[in-house]
XYZ file of C-alpha atoms in Angstrom:
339
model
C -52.379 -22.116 55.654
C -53.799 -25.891 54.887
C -54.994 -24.830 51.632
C -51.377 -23.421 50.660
C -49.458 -26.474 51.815
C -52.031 -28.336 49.913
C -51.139 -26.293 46.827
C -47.405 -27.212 46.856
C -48.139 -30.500 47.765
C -46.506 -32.605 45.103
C -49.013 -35.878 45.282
C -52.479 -36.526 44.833
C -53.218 -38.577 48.148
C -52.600 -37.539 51.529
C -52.291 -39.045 55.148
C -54.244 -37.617 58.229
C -50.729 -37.596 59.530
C -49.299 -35.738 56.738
C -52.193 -33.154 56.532
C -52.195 -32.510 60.817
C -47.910 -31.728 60.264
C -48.623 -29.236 57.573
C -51.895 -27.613 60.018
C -51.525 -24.629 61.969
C -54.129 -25.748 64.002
C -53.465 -26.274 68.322
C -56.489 -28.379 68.723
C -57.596 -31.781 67.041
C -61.098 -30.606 67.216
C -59.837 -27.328 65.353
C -57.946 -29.208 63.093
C -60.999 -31.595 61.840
C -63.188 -28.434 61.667
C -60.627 -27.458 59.267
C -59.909 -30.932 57.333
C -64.541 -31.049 56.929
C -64.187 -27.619 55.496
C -61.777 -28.787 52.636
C -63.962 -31.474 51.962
C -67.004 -29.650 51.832
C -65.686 -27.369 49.584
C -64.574 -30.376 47.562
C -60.698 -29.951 47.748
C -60.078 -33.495 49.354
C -62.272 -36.457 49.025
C -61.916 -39.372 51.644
C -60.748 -42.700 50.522
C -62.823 -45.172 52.458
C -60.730 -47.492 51.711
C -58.252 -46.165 54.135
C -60.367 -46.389 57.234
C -61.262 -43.795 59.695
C -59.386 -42.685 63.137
C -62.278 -43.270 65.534
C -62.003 -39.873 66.947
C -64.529 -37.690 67.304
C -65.367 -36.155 64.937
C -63.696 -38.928 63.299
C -61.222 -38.416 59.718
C -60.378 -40.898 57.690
C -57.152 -41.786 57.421
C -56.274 -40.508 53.685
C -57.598 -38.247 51.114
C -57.361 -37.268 47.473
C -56.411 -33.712 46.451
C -58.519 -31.996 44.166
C -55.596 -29.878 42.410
C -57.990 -28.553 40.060
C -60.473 -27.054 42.259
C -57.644 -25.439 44.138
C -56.646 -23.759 40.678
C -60.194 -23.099 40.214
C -60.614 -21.412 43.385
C -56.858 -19.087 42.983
C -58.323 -18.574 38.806
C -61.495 -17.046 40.176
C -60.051 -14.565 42.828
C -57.555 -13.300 39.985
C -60.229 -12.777 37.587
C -62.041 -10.784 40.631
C -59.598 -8.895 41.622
C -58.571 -8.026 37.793
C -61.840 -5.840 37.568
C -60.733 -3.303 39.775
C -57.586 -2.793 38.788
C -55.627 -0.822 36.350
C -56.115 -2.287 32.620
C -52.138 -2.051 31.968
C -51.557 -4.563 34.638
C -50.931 -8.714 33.408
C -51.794 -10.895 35.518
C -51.943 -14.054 33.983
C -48.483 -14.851 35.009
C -50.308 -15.991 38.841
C -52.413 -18.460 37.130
C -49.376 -20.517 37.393
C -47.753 -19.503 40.973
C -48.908 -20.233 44.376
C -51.526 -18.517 46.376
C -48.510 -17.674 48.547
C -46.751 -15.487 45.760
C -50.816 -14.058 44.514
C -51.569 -12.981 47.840
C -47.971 -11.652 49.287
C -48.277 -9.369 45.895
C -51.930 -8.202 45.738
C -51.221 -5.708 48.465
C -48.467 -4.172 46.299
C -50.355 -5.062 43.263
C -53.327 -2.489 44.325
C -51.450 -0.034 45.520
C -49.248 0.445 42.007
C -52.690 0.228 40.453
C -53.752 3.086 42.751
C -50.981 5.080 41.513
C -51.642 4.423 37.806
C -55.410 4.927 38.165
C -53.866 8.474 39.280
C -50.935 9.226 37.699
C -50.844 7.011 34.773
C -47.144 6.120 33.182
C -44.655 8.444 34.181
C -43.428 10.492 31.057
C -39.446 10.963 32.201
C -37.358 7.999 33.634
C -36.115 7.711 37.742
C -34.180 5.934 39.924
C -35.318 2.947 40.904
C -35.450 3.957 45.007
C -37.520 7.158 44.024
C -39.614 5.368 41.457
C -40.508 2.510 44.061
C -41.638 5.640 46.758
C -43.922 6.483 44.401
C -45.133 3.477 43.630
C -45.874 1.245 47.374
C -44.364 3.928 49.482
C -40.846 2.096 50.245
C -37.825 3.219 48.894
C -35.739 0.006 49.165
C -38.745 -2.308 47.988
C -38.065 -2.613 43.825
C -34.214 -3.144 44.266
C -34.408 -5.308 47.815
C -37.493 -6.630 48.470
C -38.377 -8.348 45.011
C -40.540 -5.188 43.887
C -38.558 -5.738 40.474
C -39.483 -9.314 40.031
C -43.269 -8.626 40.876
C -43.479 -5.390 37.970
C -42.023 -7.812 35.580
C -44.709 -10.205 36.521
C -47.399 -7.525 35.683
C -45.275 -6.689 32.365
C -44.978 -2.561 33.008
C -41.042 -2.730 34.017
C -40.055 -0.895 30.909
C -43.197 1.482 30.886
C -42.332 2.690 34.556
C -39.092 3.620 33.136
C -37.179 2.709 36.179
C -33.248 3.374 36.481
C -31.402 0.905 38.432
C -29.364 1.689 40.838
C -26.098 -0.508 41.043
C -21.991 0.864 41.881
C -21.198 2.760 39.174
C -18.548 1.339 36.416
C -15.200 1.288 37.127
C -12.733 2.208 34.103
C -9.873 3.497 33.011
C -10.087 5.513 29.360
C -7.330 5.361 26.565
C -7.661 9.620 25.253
C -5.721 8.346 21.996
C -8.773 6.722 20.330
C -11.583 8.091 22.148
C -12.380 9.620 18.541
C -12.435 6.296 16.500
C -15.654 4.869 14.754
C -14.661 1.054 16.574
C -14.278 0.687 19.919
C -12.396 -2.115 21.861
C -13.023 -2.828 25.748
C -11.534 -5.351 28.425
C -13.027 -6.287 31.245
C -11.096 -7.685 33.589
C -12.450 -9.764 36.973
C -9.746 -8.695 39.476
C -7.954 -5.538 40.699
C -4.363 -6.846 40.362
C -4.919 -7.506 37.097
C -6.636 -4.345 36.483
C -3.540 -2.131 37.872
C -0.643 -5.044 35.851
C -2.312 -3.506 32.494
C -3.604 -0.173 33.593
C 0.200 1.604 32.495
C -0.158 -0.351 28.741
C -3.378 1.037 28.059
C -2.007 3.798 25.762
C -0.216 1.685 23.743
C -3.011 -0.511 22.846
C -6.554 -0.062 20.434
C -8.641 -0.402 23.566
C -11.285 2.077 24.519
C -11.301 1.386 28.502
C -10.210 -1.161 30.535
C -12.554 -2.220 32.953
C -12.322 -3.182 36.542
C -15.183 -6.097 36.920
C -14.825 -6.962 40.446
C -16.327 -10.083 40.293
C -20.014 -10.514 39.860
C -20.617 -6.720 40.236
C -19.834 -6.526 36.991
C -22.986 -8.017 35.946
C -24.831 -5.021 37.593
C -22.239 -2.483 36.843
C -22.509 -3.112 33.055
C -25.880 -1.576 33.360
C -24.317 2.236 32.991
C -22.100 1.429 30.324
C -23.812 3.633 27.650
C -24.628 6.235 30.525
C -20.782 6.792 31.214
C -19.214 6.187 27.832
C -21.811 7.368 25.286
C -19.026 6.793 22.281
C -21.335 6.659 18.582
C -19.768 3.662 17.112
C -19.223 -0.470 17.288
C -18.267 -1.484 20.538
C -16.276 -4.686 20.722
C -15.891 -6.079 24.202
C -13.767 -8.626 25.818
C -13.754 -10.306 29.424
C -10.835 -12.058 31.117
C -11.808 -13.593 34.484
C -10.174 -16.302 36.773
C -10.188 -19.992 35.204
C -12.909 -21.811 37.031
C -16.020 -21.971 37.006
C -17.021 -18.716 39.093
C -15.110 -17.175 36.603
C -17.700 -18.895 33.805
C -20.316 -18.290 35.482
C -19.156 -14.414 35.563
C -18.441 -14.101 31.539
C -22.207 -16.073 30.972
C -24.322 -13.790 33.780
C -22.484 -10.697 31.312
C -22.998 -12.712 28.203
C -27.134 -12.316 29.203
C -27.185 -8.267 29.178
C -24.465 -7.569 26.661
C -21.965 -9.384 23.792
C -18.616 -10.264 25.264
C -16.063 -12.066 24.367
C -13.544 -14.496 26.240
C -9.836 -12.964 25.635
C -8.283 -15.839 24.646
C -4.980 -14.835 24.297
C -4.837 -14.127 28.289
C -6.768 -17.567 28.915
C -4.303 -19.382 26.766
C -1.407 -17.787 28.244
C -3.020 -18.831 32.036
C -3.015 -22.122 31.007
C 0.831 -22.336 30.375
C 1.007 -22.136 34.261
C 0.921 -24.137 37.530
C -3.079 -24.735 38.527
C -3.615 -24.521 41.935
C -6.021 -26.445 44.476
C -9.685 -24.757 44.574
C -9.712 -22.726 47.879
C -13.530 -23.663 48.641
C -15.824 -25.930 46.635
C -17.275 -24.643 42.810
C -20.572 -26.395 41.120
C -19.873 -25.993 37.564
C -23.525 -24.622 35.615
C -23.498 -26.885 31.972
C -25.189 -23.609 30.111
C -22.399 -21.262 31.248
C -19.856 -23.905 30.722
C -21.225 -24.625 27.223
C -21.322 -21.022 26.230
C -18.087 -20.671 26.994
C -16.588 -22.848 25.984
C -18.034 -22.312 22.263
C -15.358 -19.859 22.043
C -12.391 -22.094 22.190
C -10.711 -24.520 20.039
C -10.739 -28.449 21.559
C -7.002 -28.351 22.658
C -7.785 -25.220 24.990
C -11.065 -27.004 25.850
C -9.831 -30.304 26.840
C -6.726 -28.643 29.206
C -9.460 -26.507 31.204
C -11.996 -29.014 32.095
C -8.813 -31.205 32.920
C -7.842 -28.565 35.203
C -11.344 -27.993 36.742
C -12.451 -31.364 37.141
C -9.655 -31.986 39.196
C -10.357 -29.418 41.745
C -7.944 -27.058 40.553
C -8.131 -23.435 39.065
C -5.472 -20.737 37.560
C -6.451 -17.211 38.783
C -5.405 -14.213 37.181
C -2.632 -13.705 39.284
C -0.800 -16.516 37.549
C 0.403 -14.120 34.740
C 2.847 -11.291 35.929
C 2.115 -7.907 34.928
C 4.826 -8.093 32.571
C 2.932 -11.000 30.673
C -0.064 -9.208 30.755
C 1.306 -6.180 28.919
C 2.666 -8.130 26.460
C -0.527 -10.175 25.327
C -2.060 -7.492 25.491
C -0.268 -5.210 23.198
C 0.648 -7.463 21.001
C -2.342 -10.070 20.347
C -4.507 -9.587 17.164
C -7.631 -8.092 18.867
C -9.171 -7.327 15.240
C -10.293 -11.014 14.477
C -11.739 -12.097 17.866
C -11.877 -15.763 17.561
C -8.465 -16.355 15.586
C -7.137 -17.988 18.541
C -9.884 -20.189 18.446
């Protein structure tokens, strides 16, 4: 446990008083067993210097971390336990992460080893709760328990051919151009806003209309090609709340697909009344400066104004009425004309 803290441990000298809080230890004579073993094994050095405790056995009073030999030590046991295991697996990512994360994994670790050593790569894709059954013997681990981060780590997420499992994606389709060569799509962050332009879908050159519902949508977006598998360019817009959940939102989607902001509805929002935030927002500057790529300074300059003063337009501001209308008749063919 010592050894760990030690690991994190953002300085190169410690106190005797700082090492004993981060000690499991009950006992000082258990504890000093424990601080003579580190030095012995050369992970701290005593500064002299600092005096000694008079105890006995007596510690000094501060000591230099050896970051290196910790490394060392964590380097070693990787390079170990890499004989053993299967030769697809990477593990050079836990040369850089704490003994904490290398030896929470290894258990896992071996055990997909064990299957590949057995099985090899599985030839046909699966779900992600029957592919992590297979794989450490717990249904729920890959999509709950971090299993996802960990196969990334070892670089076999795409060979496993794993199918994640997320709500499925909530749209309505327009029948009149389910034929064409271009498709158009709007995604849209809230219900109300979903059912206001649900009835004007027929009348406009858009594919679906898409219920987001929130941050789902980031997951959601996932089976897009598995429920609409329409040959073609797909063109896809996203209209979300104006503040800076809603940003965040568009740039989480803007990671996993192309979408664009549908400026016509934000610049129609912004005719309207903002409103006081309901509950604090922290703005992120990468989503914020993605976004805002997309529009022209004037459109710029009245959001932030809005935002930084604790305020925010939600869809809601625009009646269903207005949303038909921007909808049907806004030039979707040139994206960023607004802009």
């Amino acid at each position: 446990m010592l050894r760990e803290q030690l690991f994190t441990y953002s300085h190169t000298f410690i106190t005797l008083d700082q090492l004993e809080s981060r000690s499991s230890t009950t006992s000082y004579l258990e504890f000093a067993k424990e601080i003579q073993q580190l030095e012995n094994e050369g992970i701290i050095i005593r500064v002299a210097s600092a005096g000694q405790n008079g105890k006995e056995p007596s510690l000094f009073y501060k000591y230099r971390i050896q970051k290196g030999k910790l490394r060392q030590e964590l380097h070693q046991e990787i390079e170990r336990t890499r004989l053993h295991l299967h030769s697809a697996l990477q593990l050079d990512s836990y040369f850089h992460l704490s003994p904490k994360e290398w030896n929470e994994d290894l258990p896992y670790i071996e055990k997909i080893s064990q299957y590949l050593q057995q099985n090899g790569f599985p030839e046909e894709e699966a779900p992600a709760p029957e592919r992590s059954l297979e794989l450490v013997g717990d249904e729920k681990w890959i999509q709950e328990k971090g299993g996802d981060k960990l196969l990334e780590h070892l670089q076999i997420w795409d060979e496993l051919k794993i199918i994640p499992v997320h709500d499925p994606l909530s749209f309505a389709l327009n029948p009149t151009v389910i034929n064409k060569q271009h498709h158009y799509h709007l995604i849209v962050e809230n219900k109300t806003t979903f059912d206001g332009l649900l009835s004007e879908l027929i009348y406009t050159p858009f594919t679906t209309l898409i219920y987001g519902q929130g941050y789902k949508i980031t997951k959601s977006i996932e089976h897009f090609s598995r429920q609409l598998p329409l040959s073609g360019h797909h063109t896809i817009y996203y209209f979300g709340d104006i503040d800076w959940e809603g940003i965040k939102i568009w740039h989480l989607l803007s990671e996993k697909i192309e979408v664009i902001p549908a400026i016509p509805f934000y610049e129609a929002a912004l005719t309207k009344q903002a409103i006081p935030m309901k509950k604090k927002q922290n703005p992120n500057q990468e989503a914020n400066k993605a976004f805002f790529a997309y529009l022209n300074e004037k459109i710029e300059a009245k959001m932030l104004e809005i935002l930084k003063n604790n305020q925010y337009l939600p869809q809601e501001v625009l009646s269903s009425k207005e949303l038909r209308e921007i909808w049907r008749d806004s030039d979707w063919n040139t994206p960023l004309s607004q802009s």
